[in-house]
Amino acid sequence: MSLPVIVIGAGGHAGVVADALLESGIEVLGYTDPDPSLHGSRRLGLPVLGGDEALAGYVPERVRLVNGMGFVSGSGRTAARARAQQRLQVQGWTFAPVIHPRALVSRHATLAADAQVLAGAIVQAGARIGASTIINTAAVVEHDAIVGAWCHVATRATLCGQTHVGDGCLIGAGAVLRQSVSVGADTVIGAGAVVVRDSAGGEVVCGVPARPLGVKR
């Protein structure tokens, strides 16, 4: 039987992952977040336990954590999410995967141990999903695509076959990456963009066809 989990964060994404866990029959003990202004996820009837100090009342061998932080706005977007998780991993905590029961994940795909695949998403055969990456609602990762660590493939984005997405990227809602396109690390692909050529790392890329905006992250 799966261990119960605590969700780190209490904003919108935290509520979505908590819902996916509950749908999978996994016990969710609550959320941790020091900022009471972000506690909208209590609509699921789960308590906010406090900040990280609340974890002192639990044993890592009996409870796992789930990263409920989404793609944080502002500078260091994915870095903030990574720092929060890595700080707790150093303390001995293990982070669990989140696979919604209504996601379609090929048994021939490879997912990191803490990846998240949400409702309606599709991950096809040969795809590889990196550590703590989010494949959000109804996103599609086609055959043999590679998505690095700490990425967020947003709602209804489509990665066609054999695409390669580097670490720390945001693929915006409804964006499409054409077959075999590569996107360098820390790139932001704007919502609705159609990417037809490779993109260097650290760029912001928007439009149809997508072009760099000349803005570095």
mmCIF file with all atom_site columns, N, CA and C in Angstrom, residues 13 16-17 20-21 24 81 96-106 109-112 114-124 129-130 132-141 153:
data_model
loop_
_atom_site.group_PDB
_atom_site.id
_atom_site.type_symbol
_atom_site.label_atom_id
_atom_site.label_alt_id
_atom_site.label_comp_id
_atom_site.label_asym_id
_atom_site.label_entity_id
_atom_site.label_seq_id
_atom_site.pdbx_PDB_ins_code
_atom_site.Cartn_x
_atom_site.Cartn_y
_atom_site.Cartn_z
_atom_site.occupancy
_atom_site.B_iso_or_equiv
_atom_site.pdbx_formal_charge
_atom_site.auth_seq_id
_atom_site.auth_comp_id
_atom_site.auth_asym_id
_atom_site.auth_atom_id
_atom_site.pdbx_PDB_model_num
ATOM 1   N N  . HIS A 1 13  ? -1.612 24.786 -8.241  1.00 0.00 ? 13  HIS A N  1
ATOM 2   C CA . HIS A 1 13  ? -1.038 23.508 -8.681  1.00 0.00 ? 13  HIS A CA 1
ATOM 3   C C  . HIS A 1 13  ? -1.074 22.478 -7.569  1.00 0.00 ? 13  HIS A C  1
ATOM 4   N N  . VAL A 1 16  ? -4.318 20.795 -7.640  1.00 0.00 ? 16  VAL A N  1
ATOM 5   C CA . VAL A 1 16  ? -4.453 19.866 -8.768  1.00 0.00 ? 16  VAL A CA 1
ATOM 6   C C  . VAL A 1 16  ? -3.752 18.549 -8.473  1.00 0.00 ? 16  VAL A C  1
ATOM 7   N N  . VAL A 1 17  ? -2.521 18.619 -7.942  1.00 0.00 ? 17  VAL A N  1
ATOM 8   C CA . VAL A 1 17  ? -1.817 17.366 -7.668  1.00 0.00 ? 17  VAL A CA 1
ATOM 9   C C  . VAL A 1 17  ? -2.469 16.614 -6.509  1.00 0.00 ? 17  VAL A C  1
ATOM 10  N N  . ALA A 1 20  ? -5.310 14.715 -7.954  1.00 0.00 ? 20  ALA A N  1
ATOM 11  C CA . ALA A 1 20  ? -4.836 13.540 -8.690  1.00 0.00 ? 20  ALA A CA 1
ATOM 12  C C  . ALA A 1 20  ? -4.471 12.407 -7.738  1.00 0.00 ? 20  ALA A C  1
ATOM 13  N N  . LEU A 1 21  ? -3.834 12.751 -6.628  1.00 0.00 ? 21  LEU A N  1
ATOM 14  C CA . LEU A 1 21  ? -3.478 11.731 -5.637  1.00 0.00 ? 21  LEU A CA 1
ATOM 15  C C  . LEU A 1 21  ? -4.715 11.098 -5.017  1.00 0.00 ? 21  LEU A C  1
ATOM 16  N N  . SER A 1 24  ? -6.318 8.701  -7.191  1.00 0.00 ? 24  SER A N  1
ATOM 17  C CA . SER A 1 24  ? -5.537 7.460  -7.279  1.00 0.00 ? 24  SER A CA 1
ATOM 18  C C  . SER A 1 24  ? -5.632 6.620  -6.011  1.00 0.00 ? 24  SER A C  1
ATOM 19  N N  . ARG A 1 81  ? 11.286 26.325 -7.440  1.00 0.00 ? 81  ARG A N  1
ATOM 20  C CA . ARG A 1 81  ? 10.669 25.016 -7.227  1.00 0.00 ? 81  ARG A CA 1
ATOM 21  C C  . ARG A 1 81  ? 11.737 23.970 -6.876  1.00 0.00 ? 81  ARG A C  1
ATOM 22  N N  . ALA A 1 96  ? 7.282  11.782 -4.107  1.00 0.00 ? 96  ALA A N  1
ATOM 23  C CA . ALA A 1 96  ? 6.518  10.764 -4.824  1.00 0.00 ? 96  ALA A CA 1
ATOM 24  C C  . ALA A 1 96  ? 6.106  11.270 -6.207  1.00 0.00 ? 96  ALA A C  1
ATOM 25  N N  . PRO A 1 97  ? 5.854  10.356 -7.148  1.00 0.00 ? 97  PRO A N  1
ATOM 26  C CA . PRO A 1 97  ? 5.303  10.757 -8.444  1.00 0.00 ? 97  PRO A CA 1
ATOM 27  C C  . PRO A 1 97  ? 3.818  11.071 -8.319  1.00 0.00 ? 97  PRO A C  1
ATOM 28  N N  . VAL A 1 98  ? 3.294  11.770 -9.306  1.00 0.00 ? 98  VAL A N  1
ATOM 29  C CA . VAL A 1 98  ? 1.861  12.014 -9.406  1.00 0.00 ? 98  VAL A CA 1
ATOM 30  C C  . VAL A 1 98  ? 1.434  11.618 -10.818 1.00 0.00 ? 98  VAL A C  1
ATOM 31  N N  . ILE A 1 99  ? 0.705  10.523 -10.924 1.00 0.00 ? 99  ILE A N  1
ATOM 32  C CA . ILE A 1 99  ? 0.197  10.063 -12.217 1.00 0.00 ? 99  ILE A CA 1
ATOM 33  C C  . ILE A 1 99  ? -1.320 9.971  -12.087 1.00 0.00 ? 99  ILE A C  1
ATOM 34  N N  . HIS A 1 100 ? -2.031 10.909 -12.704 1.00 0.00 ? 100 HIS A N  1
ATOM 35  C CA . HIS A 1 100 ? -3.492 10.895 -12.600 1.00 0.00 ? 100 HIS A CA 1
ATOM 36  C C  . HIS A 1 100 ? -4.037 9.624  -13.242 1.00 0.00 ? 100 HIS A C  1
ATOM 37  N N  . PRO A 1 101 ? -5.025 8.977  -12.640 1.00 0.00 ? 101 PRO A N  1
ATOM 38  C CA . PRO A 1 101 ? -5.548 7.733  -13.211 1.00 0.00 ? 101 PRO A CA 1
ATOM 39  C C  . PRO A 1 101 ? -6.154 7.906  -14.604 1.00 0.00 ? 101 PRO A C  1
ATOM 40  N N  . ARG A 1 102 ? -6.465 9.152  -14.994 1.00 0.00 ? 102 ARG A N  1
ATOM 41  C CA . ARG A 1 102 ? -7.000 9.366  -16.342 1.00 0.00 ? 102 ARG A CA 1
ATOM 42  C C  . ARG A 1 102 ? -5.945 9.942  -17.295 1.00 0.00 ? 102 ARG A C  1
ATOM 43  N N  . ALA A 1 103 ? -4.682 9.856  -16.921 1.00 0.00 ? 103 ALA A N  1
ATOM 44  C CA . ALA A 1 103 ? -3.586 10.093 -17.861 1.00 0.00 ? 103 ALA A CA 1
ATOM 45  C C  . ALA A 1 103 ? -3.280 8.780  -18.586 1.00 0.00 ? 103 ALA A C  1
ATOM 46  N N  . LEU A 1 104 ? -2.763 8.890  -19.797 1.00 0.00 ? 104 LEU A N  1
ATOM 47  C CA . LEU A 1 104 ? -2.373 7.717  -20.578 1.00 0.00 ? 104 LEU A CA 1
ATOM 48  C C  . LEU A 1 104 ? -0.859 7.710  -20.721 1.00 0.00 ? 104 LEU A C  1
ATOM 49  N N  . VAL A 1 105 ? -0.213 6.793  -20.018 1.00 0.00 ? 105 VAL A N  1
ATOM 50  C CA . VAL A 1 105 ? 1.246  6.706  -20.030 1.00 0.00 ? 105 VAL A CA 1
ATOM 51  C C  . VAL A 1 105 ? 1.639  5.329  -20.536 1.00 0.00 ? 105 VAL A C  1
ATOM 52  N N  . SER A 1 106 ? 2.347  5.283  -21.668 1.00 0.00 ? 106 SER A N  1
ATOM 53  C CA . SER A 1 106 ? 2.789  4.007  -22.218 1.00 0.00 ? 106 SER A CA 1
ATOM 54  C C  . SER A 1 106 ? 3.696  3.282  -21.234 1.00 0.00 ? 106 SER A C  1
ATOM 55  N N  . ALA A 1 109 ? 7.265  4.046  -21.920 1.00 0.00 ? 109 ALA A N  1
ATOM 56  C CA . ALA A 1 109 ? 7.819  5.372  -21.611 1.00 0.00 ? 109 ALA A CA 1
ATOM 57  C C  . ALA A 1 109 ? 8.622  5.279  -20.320 1.00 0.00 ? 109 ALA A C  1
ATOM 58  N N  . THR A 1 110 ? 9.519  6.237  -20.097 1.00 0.00 ? 110 THR A N  1
ATOM 59  C CA . THR A 1 110 ? 10.348 6.275  -18.895 1.00 0.00 ? 110 THR A CA 1
ATOM 60  C C  . THR A 1 110 ? 10.105 7.574  -18.163 1.00 0.00 ? 110 THR A C  1
ATOM 61  N N  . LEU A 1 111 ? 9.656  7.467  -16.915 1.00 0.00 ? 111 LEU A N  1
ATOM 62  C CA . LEU A 1 111 ? 9.363  8.634  -16.089 1.00 0.00 ? 111 LEU A CA 1
ATOM 63  C C  . LEU A 1 111 ? 10.268 8.645  -14.872 1.00 0.00 ? 111 LEU A C  1
ATOM 64  N N  . ALA A 1 112 ? 10.827 9.802  -14.547 1.00 0.00 ? 112 ALA A N  1
ATOM 65  C CA . ALA A 1 112 ? 11.590 9.940  -13.312 1.00 0.00 ? 112 ALA A CA 1
ATOM 66  C C  . ALA A 1 112 ? 10.692 9.649  -12.118 1.00 0.00 ? 112 ALA A C  1
ATOM 67  N N  . ASP A 1 114 ? 9.870  11.175 -9.537  1.00 0.00 ? 114 ASP A N  1
ATOM 68  C CA . ASP A 1 114 ? 9.026  12.232 -8.976  1.00 0.00 ? 114 ASP A CA 1
ATOM 69  C C  . ASP A 1 114 ? 8.348  13.067 -10.059 1.00 0.00 ? 114 ASP A C  1
ATOM 70  N N  . ALA A 1 115 ? 8.208  12.513 -11.259 1.00 0.00 ? 115 ALA A N  1
ATOM 71  C CA . ALA A 1 115 ? 7.526  13.230 -12.345 1.00 0.00 ? 115 ALA A CA 1
ATOM 72  C C  . ALA A 1 115 ? 6.030  13.333 -12.057 1.00 0.00 ? 115 ALA A C  1
ATOM 73  N N  . GLN A 1 116 ? 5.380  14.280 -12.727 1.00 0.00 ? 116 GLN A N  1
ATOM 74  C CA . GLN A 1 116 ? 3.941  14.489 -12.559 1.00 0.00 ? 116 GLN A CA 1
ATOM 75  C C  . GLN A 1 116 ? 3.273  14.498 -13.927 1.00 0.00 ? 116 GLN A C  1
ATOM 76  N N  . VAL A 1 117 ? 2.258  13.633 -14.090 1.00 0.00 ? 117 VAL A N  1
ATOM 77  C CA . VAL A 1 117 ? 1.494  13.551 -15.338 1.00 0.00 ? 117 VAL A CA 1
ATOM 78  C C  . VAL A 1 117 ? 0.026  13.672 -14.950 1.00 0.00 ? 117 VAL A C  1
ATOM 79  N N  . LEU A 1 118 ? -0.617 14.745 -15.401 1.00 0.00 ? 118 LEU A N  1
ATOM 80  C CA . LEU A 1 118 ? -1.937 15.090 -14.884 1.00 0.00 ? 118 LEU A CA 1
ATOM 81  C C  . LEU A 1 118 ? -3.051 14.652 -15.831 1.00 0.00 ? 118 LEU A C  1
ATOM 82  N N  . ALA A 1 119 ? -4.288 14.922 -15.442 1.00 0.00 ? 119 ALA A N  1
ATOM 83  C CA . ALA A 1 119 ? -5.472 14.355 -16.095 1.00 0.00 ? 119 ALA A CA 1
ATOM 84  C C  . ALA A 1 119 ? -5.484 14.631 -17.596 1.00 0.00 ? 119 ALA A C  1
ATOM 85  N N  . GLY A 1 120 ? -5.736 13.592 -18.380 1.00 0.00 ? 120 GLY A N  1
ATOM 86  C CA . GLY A 1 120 ? -5.875 13.725 -19.813 1.00 0.00 ? 120 GLY A CA 1
ATOM 87  C C  . GLY A 1 120 ? -4.578 13.820 -20.574 1.00 0.00 ? 120 GLY A C  1
ATOM 88  N N  . ALA A 1 121 ? -3.452 13.871 -19.885 1.00 0.00 ? 121 ALA A N  1
ATOM 89  C CA . ALA A 1 121 ? -2.161 13.934 -20.571 1.00 0.00 ? 121 ALA A CA 1
ATOM 90  C C  . ALA A 1 121 ? -1.838 12.577 -21.194 1.00 0.00 ? 121 ALA A C  1
ATOM 91  N N  . ILE A 1 122 ? -1.023 12.609 -22.259 1.00 0.00 ? 122 ILE A N  1
ATOM 92  C CA . ILE A 1 122 ? -0.610 11.402 -22.964 1.00 0.00 ? 122 ILE A CA 1
ATOM 93  C C  . ILE A 1 122 ? 0.905  11.401 -23.077 1.00 0.00 ? 122 ILE A C  1
ATOM 94  N N  . VAL A 1 123 ? 1.530  10.308 -22.666 1.00 0.00 ? 123 VAL A N  1
ATOM 95  C CA . VAL A 1 123 ? 2.971  10.126 -22.815 1.00 0.00 ? 123 VAL A CA 1
ATOM 96  C C  . VAL A 1 123 ? 3.170  8.819  -23.576 1.00 0.00 ? 123 VAL A C  1
ATOM 97  N N  . GLN A 1 124 ? 3.701  8.938  -24.784 1.00 0.00 ? 124 GLN A N  1
ATOM 98  C CA . GLN A 1 124 ? 3.760  7.796  -25.684 1.00 0.00 ? 124 GLN A CA 1
ATOM 99  C C  . GLN A 1 124 ? 5.034  6.972  -25.520 1.00 0.00 ? 124 GLN A C  1
ATOM 100 N N  . ILE A 1 129 ? 10.777 11.327 -19.459 1.00 0.00 ? 129 ILE A N  1
ATOM 101 C CA . ILE A 1 129 ? 10.391 12.508 -18.687 1.00 0.00 ? 129 ILE A CA 1
ATOM 102 C C  . ILE A 1 129 ? 11.333 12.635 -17.498 1.00 0.00 ? 129 ILE A C  1
ATOM 103 N N  . GLY A 1 130 ? 11.955 13.813 -17.341 1.00 0.00 ? 130 GLY A N  1
ATOM 104 C CA . GLY A 1 130 ? 12.982 14.013 -16.333 1.00 0.00 ? 130 GLY A CA 1
ATOM 105 C C  . GLY A 1 130 ? 12.451 14.296 -14.950 1.00 0.00 ? 130 GLY A C  1
ATOM 106 N N  . SER A 1 132 ? 11.161 15.648 -11.571 1.00 0.00 ? 132 SER A N  1
ATOM 107 C CA . SER A 1 132 ? 10.270 16.708 -11.095 1.00 0.00 ? 132 SER A CA 1
ATOM 108 C C  . SER A 1 132 ? 9.651  17.530 -12.219 1.00 0.00 ? 132 SER A C  1
ATOM 109 N N  . THR A 1 133 ? 9.554  16.944 -13.395 1.00 0.00 ? 133 THR A N  1
ATOM 110 C CA . THR A 1 133 ? 8.914  17.627 -14.522 1.00 0.00 ? 133 THR A CA 1
ATOM 111 C C  . THR A 1 133 ? 7.401  17.431 -14.458 1.00 0.00 ? 133 THR A C  1
ATOM 112 N N  . ILE A 1 134 ? 6.672  18.488 -14.859 1.00 0.00 ? 134 ILE A N  1
ATOM 113 C CA . ILE A 1 134 ? 5.207  18.467 -14.874 1.00 0.00 ? 134 ILE A CA 1
ATOM 114 C C  . ILE A 1 134 ? 4.729  18.335 -16.313 1.00 0.00 ? 134 ILE A C  1
ATOM 115 N N  . ILE A 1 135 ? 3.937  17.300 -16.579 1.00 0.00 ? 135 ILE A N  1
ATOM 116 C CA . ILE A 1 135 ? 3.213  17.181 -17.842 1.00 0.00 ? 135 ILE A CA 1
ATOM 117 C C  . ILE A 1 135 ? 1.767  17.494 -17.490 1.00 0.00 ? 135 ILE A C  1
ATOM 118 N N  . ASN A 1 136 ? 1.331  18.696 -17.813 1.00 0.00 ? 136 ASN A N  1
ATOM 119 C CA . ASN A 1 136 ? 0.083  19.201 -17.265 1.00 0.00 ? 136 ASN A CA 1
ATOM 120 C C  . ASN A 1 136 ? -1.130 18.728 -18.059 1.00 0.00 ? 136 ASN A C  1
ATOM 121 N N  . THR A 1 137 ? -2.289 19.183 -17.646 1.00 0.00 ? 137 THR A N  1
ATOM 122 C CA . THR A 1 137 ? -3.574 18.673 -18.124 1.00 0.00 ? 137 THR A CA 1
ATOM 123 C C  . THR A 1 137 ? -3.651 18.629 -19.647 1.00 0.00 ? 137 THR A C  1
ATOM 124 N N  . ALA A 1 138 ? -3.920 17.449 -20.188 1.00 0.00 ? 138 ALA A N  1
ATOM 125 C CA . ALA A 1 138 ? -4.173 17.223 -21.614 1.00 0.00 ? 138 ALA A CA 1
ATOM 126 C C  . ALA A 1 138 ? -2.978 17.541 -22.503 1.00 0.00 ? 138 ALA A C  1
ATOM 127 N N  . ALA A 1 139 ? -1.776 17.667 -21.937 1.00 0.00 ? 139 ALA A N  1
ATOM 128 C CA . ALA A 1 139 ? -0.582 17.816 -22.758 1.00 0.00 ? 139 ALA A CA 1
ATOM 129 C C  . ALA A 1 139 ? -0.235 16.479 -23.403 1.00 0.00 ? 139 ALA A C  1
ATOM 130 N N  . VAL A 1 140 ? 0.475  16.536 -24.541 1.00 0.00 ? 140 VAL A N  1
ATOM 131 C CA . VAL A 1 140 ? 0.846  15.328 -25.276 1.00 0.00 ? 140 VAL A CA 1
ATOM 132 C C  . VAL A 1 140 ? 2.352  15.307 -25.477 1.00 0.00 ? 140 VAL A C  1
ATOM 133 N N  . VAL A 1 141 ? 2.983  14.210 -25.059 1.00 0.00 ? 141 VAL A N  1
ATOM 134 C CA . VAL A 1 141 ? 4.402  13.979 -25.317 1.00 0.00 ? 141 VAL A CA 1
ATOM 135 C C  . VAL A 1 141 ? 4.476  12.740 -26.196 1.00 0.00 ? 141 VAL A C  1
ATOM 136 N N  . VAL A 1 153 ? 5.484  21.327 -18.925 1.00 0.00 ? 153 VAL A N  1
ATOM 137 C CA . VAL A 1 153 ? 4.792  21.249 -20.218 1.00 0.00 ? 153 VAL A CA 1
ATOM 138 C C  . VAL A 1 153 ? 3.338  21.571 -19.916 1.00 0.00 ? 153 VAL A C  1
#
